[in-house]
């Protein structure tokens, strides 16, 4: 991000500097452990607003399993209020937040704000999943939590979803680690029998993948404030099973230990990458792996986009990102 940081809004530059310092110096301890208490203190959480719309969207929290703290926040665009038989249906997005599998939550302000925007601008009913975090809960806990929410909605949608939610046009989406989760949710869906959900597409926004190899973008952008190489290595060590390396199938999705998906009816995938993201080479390999497996996949690259650009509506790429996602969804829903 450094060569173009002067072109970024001052708020973004300030956030990047504070995030990098706080994470490296205060949250990630020298012994490799995580200061969860401080992290939770700094992570501003928002409350749902079920009765009073915010920018035309209401939000409601639903708990599935208190023991696991497994819950989701439902974002409902209230301008879709018709109750007639000709009511216009809108798609459903199962959304998984990023942050390396180790921090933040569905009600963290950064992701709450993002999901409000997605619900309003696409528009769509958003189901933002709150999953367990590493290192306290390692792989495959996050994948289990995510798919448990999908199965819950498939079975009990009539208890929680608005009438205008169309489960036959469902998408899984996520950013960074959430993009990784979105891929594996689609993989689980391919191997399961869902009664009411038809998975129409996958939206992987700068998905978090990796491997033992050092790629050119990781080396070139090793001092990135959001996902420098030493931080992503630590995230993988915190998330993957003890004794595993980064060529585990969860991280190196088309690597030596990967699952063959060529025979699976995998939904279409939109992969969004940024030219200033250290993870871009792994994301391009994900795109190429899907193509080689015979899957429908689209790649969108924003040359000047840094990792997590989608959290900042003030950057020019944000409106382009919304348009690309909207166009992709409409194309899949028109079939």
Coordinates of C-alpha atoms in Angstrom, one line a residue:
X1 CA 0.0 0.0 0.0
X2 CA 2.9 2.3 0.6
X3 CA 3.6 3.5 -2.9
X4 CA 0.0 4.9 -3.2
X5 CA -0.8 5.7 0.4
X6 CA -0.6 9.4 -0.2
X7 CA -3.6 9.1 -2.5
X8 CA -5.8 7.5 0.1
X9 CA -8.2 9.5 2.3
X10 CA -6.6 10.6 5.5
X11 CA -9.0 8.6 7.6
X12 CA -7.9 5.4 5.8
X13 CA -4.2 6.2 6.3
X14 CA -4.8 7.0 10.0
X15 CA -6.7 3.7 10.5
X16 CA -4.0 1.7 8.7
X17 CA -1.3 3.2 10.9
X18 CA -3.2 2.7 14.2
X19 CA -4.2 -0.8 13.2
X20 CA -0.7 -1.9 12.4
X21 CA 0.8 -0.5 15.6
X22 CA -1.9 -1.7 17.9
X23 CA -2.0 -5.2 16.5
X24 CA 1.7 -5.8 16.3
X25 CA 2.7 -4.0 19.6
X26 CA -0.3 -4.5 21.9
X27 CA -2.5 -7.4 20.7
X28 CA -0.1 -9.9 19.3
X29 CA 2.2 -10.8 22.2
X30 CA 5.9 -11.6 21.6
X31 CA 5.4 -15.2 22.6
X32 CA 2.8 -15.6 19.8
X33 CA -0.3 -15.5 22.0
X34 CA -3.2 -13.2 21.6
X35 CA -4.2 -10.5 24.1
X36 CA -8.0 -11.3 23.8
X37 CA -9.0 -9.0 26.7
X38 CA -7.4 -5.9 25.1
X39 CA -8.7 -6.9 21.7
X40 CA -12.3 -7.2 23.0
X41 CA -11.9 -3.8 24.7
X42 CA -10.8 -2.1 21.5
X43 CA -13.4 -3.9 19.3
X44 CA -16.4 -1.6 19.4
X45 CA -19.6 -3.7 19.2
X46 CA -23.0 -2.5 17.9
X47 CA -26.5 -3.4 19.0
X48 CA -29.2 -4.6 16.7
X49 CA -32.0 -2.3 15.7
X50 CA -35.1 -4.4 15.0
X51 CA -37.7 -1.7 15.3
X52 CA -36.0 1.4 14.1
X53 CA -34.5 1.2 10.6
X54 CA -31.0 2.6 10.1
X55 CA -30.6 3.8 6.5
X56 CA -33.6 1.7 5.5
X57 CA -32.4 -1.5 7.1
X58 CA -33.5 -3.2 10.3
X59 CA -31.3 -5.7 12.2
X60 CA -32.2 -8.6 14.5
X61 CA -29.9 -11.1 16.3
X62 CA -30.8 -14.8 16.5
X63 CA -29.0 -17.3 18.7
X64 CA -28.6 -20.9 17.6
X65 CA -26.3 -22.3 20.3
X66 CA -25.5 -20.3 23.4
X67 CA -22.7 -22.7 24.5
X68 CA -20.8 -21.9 21.3
X69 CA -21.9 -18.3 21.1
X70 CA -23.2 -19.2 17.7
X71 CA -25.6 -16.5 16.4
X72 CA -26.2 -14.4 13.4
X73 CA -27.4 -10.9 12.7
X74 CA -30.2 -10.5 10.1
X75 CA -30.2 -7.3 7.9
X76 CA -33.5 -6.6 6.4
X77 CA -34.1 -3.8 3.8
X78 CA -37.4 -2.5 5.0
X79 CA -38.3 -0.7 1.8
X80 CA -39.4 -4.1 0.6
X81 CA -42.7 -4.1 2.5
X82 CA -45.3 -5.4 0.1
X83 CA -47.4 -8.3 1.4
X84 CA -49.2 -9.1 -1.8
X85 CA -48.8 -12.3 -3.9
X86 CA -46.8 -10.2 -6.4
X87 CA -44.2 -9.2 -3.8
X88 CA -40.7 -8.6 -5.2
X89 CA -38.3 -11.2 -3.8
X90 CA -34.7 -10.3 -3.0
X91 CA -31.7 -12.6 -2.6
X92 CA -30.2 -13.9 0.6
X93 CA -26.5 -13.6 1.4
X94 CA -24.8 -15.7 4.1
X95 CA -22.0 -13.4 5.0
X96 CA -18.8 -14.3 6.9
X97 CA -16.6 -11.6 8.3
X98 CA -12.8 -11.5 7.9
X99 CA -9.9 -10.9 10.3
X100 CA -7.8 -14.0 10.0
X101 CA -10.1 -16.3 11.9
X102 CA -8.9 -14.8 15.2
X103 CA -10.6 -11.6 15.9
X104 CA -13.7 -9.3 15.5
X105 CA -17.3 -10.5 15.2
X106 CA -20.6 -10.1 13.3
X107 CA -21.5 -7.1 15.5
X108 CA -18.1 -5.4 15.3
X109 CA -18.8 -1.9 13.9
X110 CA -16.6 -2.3 10.8
X111 CA -18.5 -5.3 9.6
X112 CA -21.9 -4.2 10.9
X113 CA -21.5 -1.0 8.8
X114 CA -20.5 -3.1 5.8
X115 CA -23.5 -5.4 6.0
X116 CA -25.8 -2.4 6.4
X117 CA -24.4 -1.1 3.1
X118 CA -24.6 -4.4 1.3
X119 CA -28.3 -4.9 2.4
X120 CA -29.2 -1.5 1.2
X121 CA -27.2 -1.2 -2.0
X122 CA -27.5 -4.6 -3.5
X123 CA -30.3 -5.0 -2.1
X124 CA -30.3 -8.3 -0.2
X125 CA -31.2 -9.9 3.1
X126 CA -27.9 -10.4 4.8
X127 CA -27.3 -13.2 7.4
X128 CA -24.0 -12.2 9.1
X129 CA -22.6 -15.2 10.9
X130 CA -20.8 -15.0 14.3
X131 CA -18.4 -17.9 14.4
X132 CA -15.9 -19.1 17.1
X133 CA -12.4 -17.7 16.9
X134 CA -8.9 -19.1 17.0
X135 CA -6.6 -19.8 18.7
X136 CA -9.1 -20.8 21.4
X137 CA -11.1 -22.7 18.8
X138 CA -9.1 -24.0 15.9
X139 CA -10.1 -25.5 12.5
X140 CA -12.6 -26.9 11.8
X141 CA -14.8 -25.0 14.4
X142 CA -15.3 -22.0 12.1
X143 CA -16.5 -24.2 9.2
X144 CA -18.8 -26.2 11.5
X145 CA -20.3 -23.0 12.9
X146 CA -20.9 -21.5 9.5
X147 CA -22.6 -24.5 8.0
X148 CA -24.7 -25.0 11.1
X149 CA -26.2 -21.6 10.5
X150 CA -26.9 -22.5 6.9
X151 CA -28.6 -25.7 8.0
X152 CA -30.6 -23.8 10.6
X153 CA -31.9 -21.4 8.0
X154 CA -32.7 -24.2 5.6
X155 CA -34.9 -25.9 8.2
X156 CA -36.3 -22.9 10.1
X157 CA -36.3 -20.0 7.6
X158 CA -40.0 -19.3 8.2
X159 CA -39.2 -18.4 11.8
X160 CA -36.6 -15.7 11.1
X161 CA -36.6 -14.5 7.5
X162 CA -38.9 -11.8 6.0
X163 CA -41.4 -12.8 3.4
X164 CA -39.4 -11.1 0.6
X165 CA -36.3 -13.3 1.2
X166 CA -35.7 -15.7 -1.7
X167 CA -33.8 -18.7 -0.6
X168 CA -33.8 -20.0 -4.1
X169 CA -31.3 -17.2 -4.8
X170 CA -28.9 -17.6 -2.0
X171 CA -25.2 -16.7 -2.0
X172 CA -22.3 -17.3 0.4
X173 CA -20.0 -14.3 0.7
X174 CA -17.1 -13.1 2.8
X175 CA -14.0 -11.0 3.0
X176 CA -10.5 -12.2 3.7
X177 CA -10.9 -15.2 6.1
X178 CA -14.6 -14.9 5.4
X179 CA -13.9 -15.5 1.7
X180 CA -12.1 -18.7 2.7
X181 CA -15.2 -19.7 4.7
X182 CA -17.5 -18.8 1.8
X183 CA -15.6 -21.3 -0.4
X184 CA -15.8 -24.1 2.1
X185 CA -19.5 -23.4 2.8
X186 CA -20.1 -23.9 -0.9
X187 CA -18.1 -27.1 -0.8
X188 CA -20.1 -28.4 2.2
X189 CA -23.3 -27.4 0.4
X190 CA -22.3 -29.5 -2.6
X191 CA -22.0 -32.5 -0.5
X192 CA -25.2 -32.0 1.5
X193 CA -28.9 -32.1 0.8
X194 CA -30.4 -28.7 1.5
X195 CA -34.2 -28.6 1.2
X196 CA -35.0 -25.0 0.8
X197 CA -31.7 -23.2 0.0
X198 CA -30.5 -23.1 -3.5
X199 CA -26.9 -21.8 -3.5
X200 CA -26.6 -19.6 -6.5
X201 CA -23.1 -18.2 -6.2
X202 CA -20.0 -17.5 -4.1
X203 CA -18.6 -14.0 -3.5
X204 CA -15.0 -14.2 -2.3
X205 CA -13.7 -10.7 -1.5
X206 CA -9.9 -10.8 -1.2
X207 CA -10.1 -14.3 0.3
X208 CA -7.5 -15.5 2.8
X209 CA -5.6 -18.4 1.3
X210 CA -1.9 -19.3 1.6
X211 CA 0.8 -22.0 1.5
X212 CA 4.3 -22.8 2.4
X213 CA 5.7 -21.2 -0.7
X214 CA 6.5 -17.5 -0.6
X215 CA 4.8 -15.7 -3.5
X216 CA 6.0 -12.6 -5.3
X217 CA 3.2 -10.4 -3.9
X218 CA 3.9 -11.6 -0.3
X219 CA 7.5 -10.7 -0.6
X220 CA 7.0 -7.4 -2.4
X221 CA 4.3 -6.2 0.0
X222 CA 5.8 -7.8 3.1
X223 CA 5.4 -4.5 5.1
X224 CA 1.7 -4.1 4.4
X225 CA -0.1 -2.6 7.5
X226 CA -3.0 -5.0 7.4
X227 CA -1.7 -8.4 6.3
X228 CA 2.1 -8.5 6.4
X229 CA 3.7 -11.9 6.0
X230 CA 4.7 -12.4 9.6
X231 CA 1.1 -11.6 10.7
X232 CA -0.5 -14.0 8.2
X233 CA 2.0 -16.7 9.2
X234 CA 0.9 -16.2 12.8
X235 CA -2.8 -16.3 11.9
X236 CA -2.4 -19.7 10.1
X237 CA -0.4 -21.1 13.1
X238 CA -3.3 -19.9 15.4
X239 CA -6.0 -21.4 13.2
X240 CA -4.8 -24.6 11.7
X241 CA -4.6 -27.9 13.6
X242 CA -1.6 -28.3 15.8
X243 CA 1.3 -29.8 13.8
X244 CA -0.1 -28.6 10.4
X245 CA 1.7 -26.3 8.0
X246 CA 0.3 -23.8 5.5
X247 CA -0.2 -26.5 2.9
X248 CA -3.2 -27.8 4.9
X249 CA -6.3 -27.9 2.6
X250 CA -7.9 -25.1 4.6
X251 CA -5.2 -22.7 3.6
X252 CA -3.8 -24.0 0.3
X253 CA -7.1 -24.7 -1.3
X254 CA -5.6 -26.1 -4.5
X255 CA -2.3 -27.2 -3.0
X256 CA -0.8 -30.7 -2.4
X257 CA -3.5 -31.7 0.1
X258 CA -6.5 -30.1 -1.6
X259 CA -9.9 -31.7 -2.3
X260 CA -10.7 -32.5 -5.9
X261 CA -13.9 -30.5 -6.8
X262 CA -14.0 -31.2 -10.5
X263 CA -16.9 -33.6 -10.2
X264 CA -18.9 -31.4 -7.8
X265 CA -21.7 -29.1 -8.9
X266 CA -20.0 -26.0 -7.5
X267 CA -21.8 -22.7 -7.9
X268 CA -20.4 -19.8 -9.9
X269 CA -17.7 -17.7 -8.1
X270 CA -16.8 -14.1 -8.1
X271 CA -13.2 -13.4 -6.9
X272 CA -12.3 -9.8 -6.1
X273 CA -8.6 -8.9 -5.6
X274 CA -6.5 -5.8 -5.0
X275 CA -3.2 -4.9 -6.6
X276 CA -1.8 -3.7 -3.3
X277 CA -2.9 -6.8 -1.4
X278 CA 0.0 -9.2 -0.4
X279 CA -2.4 -12.1 -0.7
X280 CA -3.3 -11.4 -4.3
X281 CA -1.1 -14.2 -5.8
X282 CA -2.9 -16.8 -3.7
X283 CA -6.2 -15.4 -4.7
X284 CA -5.2 -15.6 -8.4
X285 CA -4.2 -19.2 -7.8
X286 CA -7.7 -19.8 -6.4
X287 CA -9.2 -18.4 -9.5
X288 CA -7.0 -20.5 -11.7
X289 CA -7.7 -23.6 -9.6
X290 CA -11.4 -23.1 -10.1
X291 CA -11.0 -22.7 -13.8
X292 CA -8.9 -25.8 -14.1
X293 CA -11.6 -27.7 -12.2
X294 CA -14.1 -26.6 -14.8
X295 CA -16.0 -24.2 -12.7
X296 CA -17.6 -20.9 -13.7
X297 CA -15.5 -18.2 -12.1
X298 CA -14.9 -14.5 -12.6
X299 CA -11.9 -12.4 -11.6
X300 CA -12.1 -8.7 -10.8
X301 CA -8.9 -6.8 -9.9
X302 CA -8.6 -3.2 -8.6
X303 CA -5.0 -2.2 -9.2
X304 CA -4.9 0.4 -6.4
X305 CA -7.0 -1.5 -3.8
X306 CA -5.4 -2.5 -0.5
X307 CA -6.5 -5.4 1.7
X308 CA -9.8 -4.5 3.3
X309 CA -10.6 -1.6 0.9
X310 CA -14.3 -2.7 1.0
X311 CA -14.6 -1.5 4.6
X312 CA -14.1 2.1 3.5
X313 CA -16.9 3.6 1.3
X314 CA -14.8 6.7 0.8
X315 CA -12.3 5.0 -1.5
X316 CA -13.2 4.9 -5.3
X317 CA -13.1 1.1 -5.5
X318 CA -16.0 0.7 -3.1
X319 CA -18.7 1.8 -5.6
X320 CA -17.1 -0.3 -8.3
X321 CA -17.1 -3.3 -5.9
X322 CA -20.8 -2.9 -5.2
X323 CA -21.6 -2.7 -8.9
X324 CA -19.5 -5.9 -9.7
X325 CA -21.2 -7.8 -6.9
X326 CA -24.6 -6.6 -8.0
X327 CA -24.0 -7.5 -11.6
X328 CA -22.7 -11.0 -10.7
X329 CA -25.7 -11.7 -8.5
X330 CA -28.2 -10.5 -11.2
X331 CA -26.5 -12.7 -13.8
X332 CA -26.7 -15.8 -11.6
X333 CA -30.3 -15.1 -10.6
X334 CA -31.5 -14.6 -14.2
X335 CA -30.8 -18.2 -15.1

